[in-house]
Amino acid sequence: MAEAFVEKPDLSPPIASVGVVEWLRANLFSTPFNALLTLVCLYLIYLSAPPAIEWLFVHADWRGETRDDCAGDGACWVFVKARFGQFMYGFYPEAQRWRVDAAFLIFIAGLAALMTPRVPGKRWVALFLLFVFPFVAYTLFYGGILGFEVVETALWGGLMLTLIIATIGIVASLPLGVVLALGRRSQMPIVRALCVAFIELWRGVPLITVLFMASVMLPLFLPEGVSFDKLLRAFIGVTLFQSAYMAEVIRGGLQAIPQGQYEAAKALGLNYWKLMALVVLPQALKLVIPGIVNTFIALFKDTTLVLIIGLFDLLGIVQAALTDPNWLGFAVEGYIFAGFGYWIFCFGMSRYSQYIERKLETGHARR
Amino acid sequence: MGIDSEHVIIQMVDVNKWFGQFHVLKDINLTVHKGERIVVCGPSGSGKSTMIRCINRLEEHQKGKIVVDGVELTDDLKQIDTIRREVGMVFQHFNLFPHLTVLENCTLALSWVRKQPRAEAHKIAMKYLERVKIPEQADKYPGQLSGGQQQRVAIARSLCMSPKVMLFDEPTSALDPEMIKEVLDVMVELAREGMTMLCVTHEMGFAKTVANRVIFMDEGQIVEENEPEEFFNNPRNERTQLFLSQVLHH
């Protein structure tokens, strides 16, 4: 005989064990092997961290002007301080450096407005950054109009150059990558073949070769008297190269969109471009944010290769400074500073992409 | 049924289709009049989904002629888009756009295809969301809804375009049993309002209540076609009898 059904009450869940000791036991010393690993890691940290901190901060020399001020046995940050202007601006004339600052301030203000959710009028800010700002920046950086003194691109350098190349590369390679990815999946055989050829060509060649070709070989093929700026050639090389990678990342996203999404959009009467722009690409790009940011970060760091063609980006200018007879022997400080400079920007991009991913999450079910 | 060109909305004449070597549709002839509610049934692989997907060109037919609301389906993309605007479709797996809210799912085509102003599109969308009884979910994302709710949103999304015909491709097959009714209720109501409907489904109860014609397909052909009462009580073809005996006794 079945027993009568009795409704069971909801009980509160068991109290989670909290507290430092409990946490240590659960996470660091749960098994003998785990405990051993923990101890080994702690020992390694003990071996490496204190000397590093001592060298970097405690015994480091911060004040002074020349190498004679670096008497201690720590890092000599005086070197970085003395060369800081050059590391930031390259050989850009000191009196004109405010122009670079102004351009970057405008850019950062615009970027901050775009990235902060609550700021209104994002569309206008975006349009300004994309279509007006390049002219503003060009005027400020290069000059030649509105009474600004001309500063040749050969004088640009340091972090400024790194940021300029990276920004242009990022902004140009994303849309180009989207177009190439769509082309590679196109029904039209010639469009598809062209896109495949383009992507495979650029992906198959090292960036160094591309830059070398652009700076050394290209002028040989151009008629006499025609020449374009070395920096412009680097822009084009970096952009085309990275757009090929971008295209493949985006293609991965496009392939992950189920056929049903295309069918539903078509059934509503959306044509190819509307279907792509409104339904497929928003989803595909969201899916591949990690891949896109990965490419951005790679691009940012690959800008160092322009030193091959005689442009002095952040790393290039640091290396140049190392050969200064007055400052021989401070290579470690120089490289640490350059590395830290790159890391700040790459880490920033990485964190922002994680934030965007969380923000765009709209529920689990994908149909 | 004589063909009255004023009231014919879909006409398929000797339609044939192959998937590679496989002959999926064989000489399909079908005429649908305005206001008709047709249920298409048949074993899986019989070509019933393919047939209705040919009507809005999600599948391309290779031989024969399909005319929808006076426009013939050819390779002309403009004509295809014209037809798709007039023909609504509801899918087995809903196919809502997961990156848009329920409301945005409904207004998307209104804004971009029908070029309705924002406020107007919003009004139309809310009207149909009310009709499928989920106006309160308008600002949620599809991923936050149950299957039945998602399918009702999908129906509302199609209705927003005020289609002349609605195609349903197994609209309840992917749903949990307790959600089938809420979707069928919406469809029954739609039928009562006089919507022209072509529905691929295994819900024989639905066929009995709303259909005025039931079509049985097998191996790419229309095997039998009749009014529901005759179809269920006196199936003439052997294969129809076998199919019905398998479907109805479960």
XYZ file of C-alpha atoms in Angstrom:
617
model
C 0.000 0.000 0.000
C 1.371 3.382 -0.997
C 1.982 5.859 1.756
C 0.116 9.135 1.666
C 1.987 11.945 -0.067
C 3.455 14.436 2.361
C 4.790 17.782 1.160
C 8.380 18.215 2.336
C 9.370 21.677 3.602
C 12.166 23.715 2.001
C 15.268 23.585 4.179
C 18.024 26.157 4.078
C 21.258 24.864 2.506
C 24.115 23.723 4.742
C 26.253 26.562 6.074
C 29.274 27.014 3.857
C 32.541 26.635 5.717
C 34.329 29.948 5.738
C 37.369 31.324 7.468
C 41.042 31.437 6.601
C 41.972 28.071 8.065
C 39.105 26.287 6.348
C 39.927 27.944 3.042
C 43.614 26.979 3.332
C 42.730 23.417 4.131
C 40.264 23.126 1.278
C 42.329 24.826 -1.394
C 46.020 24.566 -0.567
C 46.438 21.512 1.646
C 43.613 19.216 0.538
C 45.906 16.282 -0.307
C 49.545 15.509 0.585
C 50.540 16.168 -3.030
C 48.671 19.452 -3.047
C 50.357 20.413 0.230
C 53.769 19.590 -1.233
C 53.053 21.712 -4.330
C 51.958 24.580 -2.125
C 55.181 24.403 -0.104
C 57.378 24.219 -3.209
C 55.615 27.216 -4.736
C 55.927 29.213 -1.524
C 59.659 28.412 -1.428
C 60.084 29.572 -5.050
C 58.276 32.815 -4.278
C 60.502 33.249 -1.199
C 63.575 32.780 -3.368
C 62.587 35.142 -6.153
C 60.259 37.839 -4.881
C 62.300 39.563 -2.124
C 65.446 40.062 -4.240
C 63.353 41.308 -7.149
C 61.519 43.796 -4.950
C 64.801 44.927 -3.385
C 66.402 45.460 -6.757
C 63.356 47.104 -8.328
C 62.352 49.387 -5.476
C 64.250 49.262 -2.212
C 67.838 49.677 -3.425
C 66.872 51.455 -6.633
C 68.052 54.976 -7.434
C 65.273 57.344 -8.329
C 66.773 60.819 -7.981
C 69.457 62.511 -10.018
C 70.442 63.454 -13.519
C 73.466 61.426 -14.597
C 74.817 57.912 -14.183
C 76.926 59.076 -11.255
C 73.708 59.298 -9.259
C 73.322 55.543 -9.624
C 75.654 54.413 -6.906
C 73.468 51.817 -5.206
C 73.213 48.154 -6.141
C 69.593 48.415 -7.215
C 67.959 49.457 -10.446
C 68.943 52.785 -11.952
C 65.637 54.445 -12.779
C 67.511 57.709 -13.275
C 68.286 56.396 -16.748
C 64.631 55.963 -17.577
C 63.826 59.338 -16.050
C 66.502 61.137 -18.035
C 65.355 59.546 -21.267
C 61.631 59.577 -20.514
C 60.802 62.307 -23.026
C 62.481 60.387 -25.799
C 60.845 57.124 -24.796
C 57.478 58.809 -25.092
C 57.920 61.019 -28.162
C 61.045 59.820 -30.002
C 62.832 62.700 -31.677
C 59.716 64.849 -31.825
C 60.890 68.445 -31.102
C 60.448 69.214 -27.434
C 58.704 72.535 -28.043
C 56.025 70.791 -30.111
C 55.331 67.841 -27.842
C 52.204 69.454 -26.431
C 50.598 68.755 -29.806
C 51.040 65.034 -29.305
C 49.649 65.306 -25.770
C 46.649 67.242 -27.038
C 45.851 64.659 -29.702
C 46.105 61.790 -27.239
C 43.995 63.615 -24.668
C 41.225 64.125 -27.226
C 41.503 60.473 -28.228
C 41.437 59.191 -24.656
C 38.461 61.413 -23.787
C 36.561 60.062 -26.779
C 37.513 56.482 -25.999
C 36.500 56.858 -22.361
C 33.129 58.245 -23.442
C 32.628 55.244 -25.728
C 33.628 52.714 -23.122
C 31.555 54.062 -20.248
C 28.041 52.684 -20.464
C 26.209 55.720 -19.080
C 27.557 58.408 -21.394
C 24.903 59.600 -23.889
C 25.461 60.404 -27.570
C 27.823 57.492 -28.221
C 26.969 57.519 -31.899
C 28.277 61.068 -32.311
C 31.420 60.343 -30.336
C 32.080 57.278 -32.494
C 31.494 59.211 -35.710
C 33.814 61.948 -34.466
C 36.564 59.495 -33.558
C 36.293 57.629 -36.845
C 35.869 60.449 -39.334
C 36.940 63.753 -37.769
C 39.632 62.788 -35.325
C 42.042 61.332 -37.936
C 42.263 64.788 -39.553
C 42.652 66.497 -36.201
C 45.381 64.044 -35.248
C 47.131 64.401 -38.580
C 47.128 68.189 -38.253
C 48.489 68.019 -34.741
C 51.089 65.318 -35.355
C 52.346 66.349 -38.755
C 51.411 70.005 -38.933
C 51.919 72.094 -42.032
C 48.519 73.757 -41.789
C 46.909 76.222 -39.361
C 50.357 77.576 -38.562
C 51.621 74.318 -37.095
C 55.252 73.625 -37.807
C 55.835 70.515 -39.929
C 57.275 67.575 -37.988
C 58.506 64.889 -40.370
C 57.377 61.347 -39.589
C 61.023 60.304 -39.341
C 61.134 62.230 -36.055
C 58.142 60.448 -34.568
C 59.023 57.688 -32.174
C 58.716 56.071 -28.811
C 55.416 55.140 -27.224
C 53.696 57.701 -29.394
C 54.668 55.837 -32.555
C 53.739 52.485 -31.044
C 50.275 53.781 -30.166
C 49.750 55.416 -33.546
C 50.671 52.298 -35.503
C 48.690 50.024 -33.199
C 45.580 52.218 -33.240
C 45.552 52.575 -36.996
C 46.232 48.861 -37.393
C 43.399 47.943 -35.027
C 40.864 50.366 -36.458
C 41.611 49.448 -40.070
C 42.130 45.712 -39.754
C 38.802 44.943 -38.046
C 36.484 46.152 -40.834
C 38.858 44.801 -43.464
C 38.859 41.467 -41.654
C 35.047 41.422 -41.601
C 34.899 42.073 -45.334
C 37.495 39.364 -46.047
C 35.713 36.857 -43.827
C 32.385 37.513 -45.543
C 34.117 37.280 -48.908
C 35.679 33.971 -48.025
C 32.233 32.563 -47.238
C 30.610 34.162 -50.264
C 28.668 32.174 -52.874
C 30.420 34.094 -55.614
C 33.448 32.060 -56.779
C 35.624 34.973 -57.897
C 35.078 37.006 -54.736
C 35.768 33.920 -52.669
C 38.916 33.032 -54.593
C 40.273 36.570 -54.279
C 39.658 36.637 -50.526
C 41.193 33.211 -50.003
C 44.241 34.214 -52.043
C 44.628 37.474 -50.132
C 44.294 35.854 -46.721
C 46.611 32.957 -47.491
C 49.205 35.244 -49.067
C 49.454 37.591 -46.077
C 49.176 34.885 -43.482
C 51.912 32.895 -45.139
C 54.493 35.655 -45.002
C 56.289 36.851 -41.858
C 55.502 40.444 -40.884
C 59.202 41.270 -41.044
C 59.239 40.296 -44.696
C 56.195 42.428 -45.366
C 57.743 45.458 -43.697
C 61.051 44.863 -45.431
C 59.378 44.579 -48.804
C 57.376 47.719 -48.124
C 60.391 49.768 -47.166
C 63.168 48.396 -49.370
C 61.652 46.677 -52.380
C 58.625 48.834 -53.080
C 60.612 52.013 -53.844
C 62.582 50.061 -56.453
C 59.416 49.365 -58.406
C 58.051 52.888 -58.185
C 58.956 55.440 -60.845
C 61.610 57.923 -59.895
C 60.416 60.840 -57.822
C 57.367 58.958 -56.551
C 57.779 57.917 -52.998
C 55.604 57.528 -50.058
C 56.315 57.995 -46.499
C 58.059 55.115 -44.780
C 55.581 55.276 -41.899
C 52.640 55.146 -44.303
C 54.125 52.024 -45.841
C 54.445 50.483 -42.408
C 50.770 51.307 -41.684
C 49.662 49.602 -44.858
C 51.865 46.573 -44.246
C 50.705 46.092 -40.651
C 47.032 46.613 -41.547
C 46.951 44.192 -44.466
C 48.900 41.600 -42.522
C 46.685 41.755 -39.451
C 43.443 41.913 -41.418
C 44.241 38.477 -42.829
C 44.473 37.090 -39.285
C 41.391 39.018 -38.256
C 39.465 37.557 -41.178
C 40.160 34.025 -40.021
C 39.141 34.798 -36.439
C 35.875 36.322 -37.633
C 35.253 33.448 -40.019
C 35.399 31.163 -37.006
C 32.605 33.196 -35.444
C 30.539 33.182 -38.616
C 30.743 29.413 -38.803
C 29.398 29.078 -35.286
C 26.117 30.822 -36.134
C 23.452 28.176 -36.710
C 21.764 27.915 -40.104
C 18.435 28.636 -38.414
C 19.473 32.227 -37.746
C 20.054 32.807 -41.448
C 16.759 31.140 -42.313
C 14.742 33.126 -39.795
C 16.257 36.386 -41.021
C 15.646 35.482 -44.650
C 12.086 34.436 -43.919
C 11.469 37.919 -42.491
C 12.600 39.419 -45.800
C 16.010 40.729 -44.729
C 18.414 40.853 -47.652
C 22.026 39.654 -47.478
C 23.568 42.838 -46.072
C 20.840 43.437 -43.506
C 20.943 39.794 -42.506
C 24.680 40.000 -41.949
C 24.726 43.408 -40.281
C 21.731 42.942 -37.991
C 21.606 39.240 -37.199
C 24.761 37.313 -38.004
C 27.692 39.670 -37.397
C 26.554 40.972 -33.993
C 26.415 37.391 -32.760
C 29.534 36.191 -34.553
C 31.692 39.097 -33.404
C 30.509 38.679 -29.827
C 31.492 35.019 -29.946
C 35.019 35.770 -31.094
C 35.799 38.733 -28.841
C 38.603 36.720 -27.192
C 40.096 35.941 -30.590
C 39.744 39.501 -31.825
C 41.396 40.924 -28.716
C 44.084 38.283 -29.012
C 44.814 39.564 -32.511
C 44.781 43.166 -31.263
C 47.317 42.311 -28.587
C 49.508 40.468 -31.066
C 49.273 43.459 -33.388
C 50.206 45.836 -30.592
C 53.327 43.881 -29.814
C 54.182 43.238 -33.464
C 54.526 46.985 -33.957
C 57.994 46.547 -32.438
C 59.051 45.010 -35.743
C 58.986 48.405 -37.428
C 62.425 48.962 -35.942
C 63.605 46.665 -38.741
C 62.847 49.419 -41.232
C 64.380 52.150 -39.135
C 61.356 53.447 -37.277
C 61.915 53.937 -33.563
C 58.918 52.697 -31.637
C 58.993 52.284 -27.860
C 61.294 49.280 -27.946
C 63.421 50.745 -30.737
C 64.004 54.009 -28.907
C 64.852 52.213 -25.669
C 67.376 50.102 -27.536
C 68.828 53.194 -29.145
C 69.211 54.805 -25.752
C 71.081 51.758 -24.469
C 73.877 52.407 -26.939
C 74.425 55.925 -25.597
C 77.980 55.886 -24.202
C 76.821 57.938 -21.200
C 74.351 55.270 -20.179
C 76.034 51.982 -21.007
C 75.130 49.062 -18.824
C 71.514 49.830 -18.011
C 69.941 47.429 -20.488
C 67.891 45.573 -17.874
C 66.216 48.758 -16.666
C 65.509 49.791 -20.238
C 63.958 46.487 -21.223
C 61.928 46.250 -18.029
C 60.545 49.701 -18.679
C 59.693 48.878 -22.304
C 58.160 45.557 -21.292
C 56.089 47.277 -18.622
C 54.903 49.826 -21.171
C 53.640 47.095 -23.508
C 52.154 45.095 -20.687
C 50.042 47.996 -19.408
C 48.291 48.399 -22.739
C 47.887 44.714 -23.500
C 46.561 43.963 -20.025
C 44.149 46.888 -20.357
C 42.780 45.499 -23.626
C 42.445 42.064 -22.124
C 40.503 43.293 -19.087
C 38.229 45.470 -21.173
C 37.395 42.566 -23.460
C 36.387 40.456 -20.475
C 34.129 43.240 -19.271
C 32.520 43.524 -22.721
C 31.973 39.777 -22.868
C 30.137 39.827 -19.553
C 28.092 42.828 -20.605
C 26.960 41.246 -23.873
C 25.891 37.995 -22.248
C 22.162 37.660 -22.894
C 21.261 34.277 -21.484
C 22.485 30.799 -22.146
C 20.163 29.315 -24.733
C 21.450 29.578 -28.280
C 18.948 28.507 -30.825
C -11.908 22.828 -56.283
C -11.681 24.919 -59.395
C -8.807 27.325 -59.617
C -10.112 30.789 -59.034
C -7.223 33.082 -59.823
C -8.615 35.800 -57.590
C -8.393 33.689 -54.510
C -5.401 31.487 -55.157
C -2.498 32.513 -52.937
C -0.016 29.708 -53.522
C 0.243 27.580 -56.582
C 2.785 24.817 -57.064
C 2.848 23.145 -60.456
C 4.898 19.995 -61.075
C 7.529 21.027 -58.557
C 10.596 18.777 -58.420
C 13.631 18.990 -56.240
C 16.764 16.951 -55.701
C 19.310 16.977 -52.873
C 22.294 15.756 -54.877
C 21.133 12.414 -56.310
C 18.220 12.175 -53.909
C 14.848 13.060 -55.423
C 13.061 14.795 -52.497
C 10.047 16.301 -54.227
C 8.332 14.544 -57.101
C 5.806 16.428 -59.219
C 4.213 18.340 -56.375
C 0.971 20.024 -57.380
C -0.704 22.128 -54.757
C -3.080 25.039 -54.858
C -3.797 27.020 -51.725
C -6.682 29.458 -51.606
C -6.932 32.479 -49.407
C -8.144 31.572 -45.936
C -7.357 27.878 -46.260
C -5.810 25.985 -43.378
C -3.817 23.052 -44.618
C -2.070 20.482 -42.474
C 0.746 18.494 -44.051
C 1.718 15.230 -42.415
C 3.784 12.220 -43.279
C 6.707 10.140 -42.077
C 10.050 11.834 -41.538
C 12.010 12.242 -44.740
C 8.866 12.411 -46.828
C 9.704 15.928 -48.071
C 6.964 17.813 -46.238
C 9.308 20.373 -44.659
C 11.191 20.764 -47.921
C 7.934 21.427 -49.694
C 6.850 24.313 -47.501
C 10.417 25.684 -47.380
C 10.277 25.939 -51.169
C 7.371 28.362 -50.860
C 9.595 31.118 -49.391
C 12.694 29.929 -51.202
C 14.611 28.671 -48.184
C 14.995 25.726 -50.536
C 15.303 26.125 -54.269
C 13.171 23.934 -56.533
C 14.792 22.752 -59.714
C 11.807 22.026 -61.909
C 8.251 23.261 -62.034
C 6.622 26.508 -61.060
C 5.740 28.151 -57.764
C 3.608 31.275 -57.743
C 2.939 33.087 -54.473
C 0.389 35.887 -54.429
C 0.809 36.416 -58.154
C 4.620 36.540 -58.046
C 6.581 33.668 -59.538
C 9.627 32.424 -57.649
C 12.644 32.700 -59.904
C 16.292 33.512 -59.314
C 15.339 37.174 -59.182
C 16.362 38.265 -55.675
C 13.889 41.162 -55.680
C 10.980 38.807 -56.251
C 12.242 36.446 -53.586
C 12.368 39.293 -51.084
C 8.897 40.442 -52.116
C 7.512 36.989 -51.488
C 9.339 36.569 -48.200
C 7.783 39.784 -46.935
C 4.321 38.365 -47.543
C 4.979 34.882 -46.204
C 5.593 34.339 -42.497
C 7.407 31.297 -41.222
C 7.633 29.589 -37.858
C 10.390 27.045 -37.315
C 10.746 23.901 -35.254
C 13.621 25.425 -33.273
C 12.071 28.923 -33.007
C 15.230 30.583 -34.395
C 14.770 33.737 -32.353
C 17.713 36.130 -32.463
C 19.445 35.571 -29.103
C 21.253 38.925 -29.082
C 18.014 40.910 -29.282
C 15.222 41.292 -26.754
C 11.814 39.824 -27.470
C 10.576 43.250 -28.541
C 13.600 43.872 -30.759
C 13.102 40.456 -32.358
C 9.639 41.626 -33.355
C 10.556 45.144 -34.478
C 13.696 44.232 -36.441
C 12.019 43.476 -39.751
C 9.391 46.191 -39.231
C 12.131 48.799 -38.947
C 14.534 47.496 -41.569
C 12.263 45.869 -44.136
C 8.957 47.693 -43.747
C 10.770 50.945 -42.779
C 8.294 51.703 -40.019
C 9.200 54.509 -37.642
C 10.332 53.349 -34.217
C 7.183 54.210 -32.316
C 4.944 52.608 -34.910
C 7.058 49.412 -34.993
C 6.937 49.291 -31.218
C 3.152 49.608 -31.238
C 2.693 46.847 -33.819
C 5.080 44.526 -31.982
C 3.294 45.026 -28.662
C -0.053 44.369 -30.335
C 1.092 40.952 -31.532
C 2.927 40.112 -28.319
C -0.364 40.739 -26.550
C -2.088 38.498 -29.026
C 0.250 35.607 -28.192
C -0.207 36.548 -24.514
C 3.322 37.484 -23.501
C 3.502 41.281 -23.555
C 5.145 41.204 -20.109
C 8.200 39.410 -21.528
C 8.938 42.118 -24.092
C 12.206 43.269 -22.557
C 13.638 39.843 -21.824
C 16.068 37.974 -24.014
C 14.979 34.748 -25.761
C 17.411 32.749 -23.610
C 15.389 33.674 -20.527
C 12.113 32.233 -21.853
C 10.702 28.721 -21.907
C 10.382 26.856 -25.183
C 6.657 27.519 -25.450
C 7.129 31.211 -24.802
C 9.910 31.382 -27.374
C 7.728 29.768 -29.997
C 4.913 32.217 -29.268
C 7.376 35.085 -29.676
C 8.452 33.550 -32.986
C 4.808 33.507 -34.102
C 4.368 37.135 -33.027
C 7.567 38.068 -34.864
C 6.164 36.647 -38.098
C 2.747 38.208 -37.599
C 4.285 41.663 -37.192
C 5.003 41.690 -40.918
C 1.252 41.113 -41.523
C 1.902 38.168 -43.810
C -0.731 36.864 -46.207
C 0.290 33.267 -45.521
C 1.854 31.621 -42.488
C 4.040 28.553 -42.853
C 4.591 26.390 -39.787
C 7.405 23.845 -39.914
C 6.743 21.394 -37.070
C 6.154 24.224 -34.594
C 5.574 21.974 -31.581
C 8.058 19.158 -32.216
C 10.837 20.650 -30.098
C 8.611 21.525 -27.147
C 8.102 19.819 -23.807
C 4.656 18.196 -23.659
C 3.170 20.698 -21.228
C 4.078 23.585 -23.528
C 2.549 22.240 -26.719
C -0.924 23.410 -25.797
C -0.035 27.068 -25.306
C 1.434 27.179 -28.801
C -1.424 25.251 -30.399
C -3.926 27.573 -28.710
C -2.308 30.544 -30.394
C -2.365 28.745 -33.729
C -6.022 27.760 -33.375
C -6.927 31.342 -32.626
C -4.981 32.488 -35.644
C -6.869 30.002 -37.812
C -10.194 31.249 -36.459
C -9.255 34.775 -37.502
C -8.984 33.574 -41.087
C -5.195 33.429 -41.567
C -4.109 31.293 -44.504
C -1.943 28.583 -42.961
C 0.221 25.725 -44.124
C 1.270 23.625 -41.228
C 3.615 20.652 -41.114
C 2.761 18.910 -37.878
C 2.141 15.608 -36.164
C -0.572 17.115 -33.961
C -3.533 15.265 -35.368
C -5.886 16.886 -32.862
C -4.942 20.260 -34.281
C -5.545 18.962 -37.798
C -9.020 17.761 -36.831
C -10.002 21.056 -35.180
C -8.744 23.658 -37.605
C -7.675 22.173 -40.933
C -9.955 22.269 -43.902
C -7.593 20.056 -45.848
C -5.062 17.456 -44.775
C -2.243 16.406 -47.056
C -0.328 13.186 -46.581
C 3.120 12.968 -48.098
C 5.433 10.010 -48.495
C 8.691 9.635 -50.424
C 8.448 13.062 -51.974
C 4.912 12.774 -53.260
C 1.503 13.920 -52.172
C -0.115 10.545 -51.563
C -3.482 11.639 -50.298
C -5.325 14.886 -49.872
C -8.756 15.266 -48.297
C -10.987 17.050 -45.817
C -9.994 16.105 -42.286
C -13.068 14.047 -41.500
C -12.711 11.892 -44.594
C -8.945 11.774 -44.182
C -9.010 10.413 -40.666
C -12.076 8.192 -40.930
C -11.646 6.825 -44.431
C -8.012 6.972 -45.481
C -7.896 5.528 -48.961
C -4.225 4.846 -49.470
C -2.495 1.951 -47.730
C 0.443 4.099 -46.647
C -1.891 6.694 -45.168
C -3.660 3.987 -43.207
C -0.385 2.625 -41.891
C 0.836 6.104 -40.931
C -2.394 7.034 -39.191
C -2.482 3.779 -37.281
C 1.007 4.548 -35.970
C 0.322 8.185 -35.126
C -3.159 7.929 -33.660
C -2.629 4.991 -31.342
C -0.041 6.656 -29.200
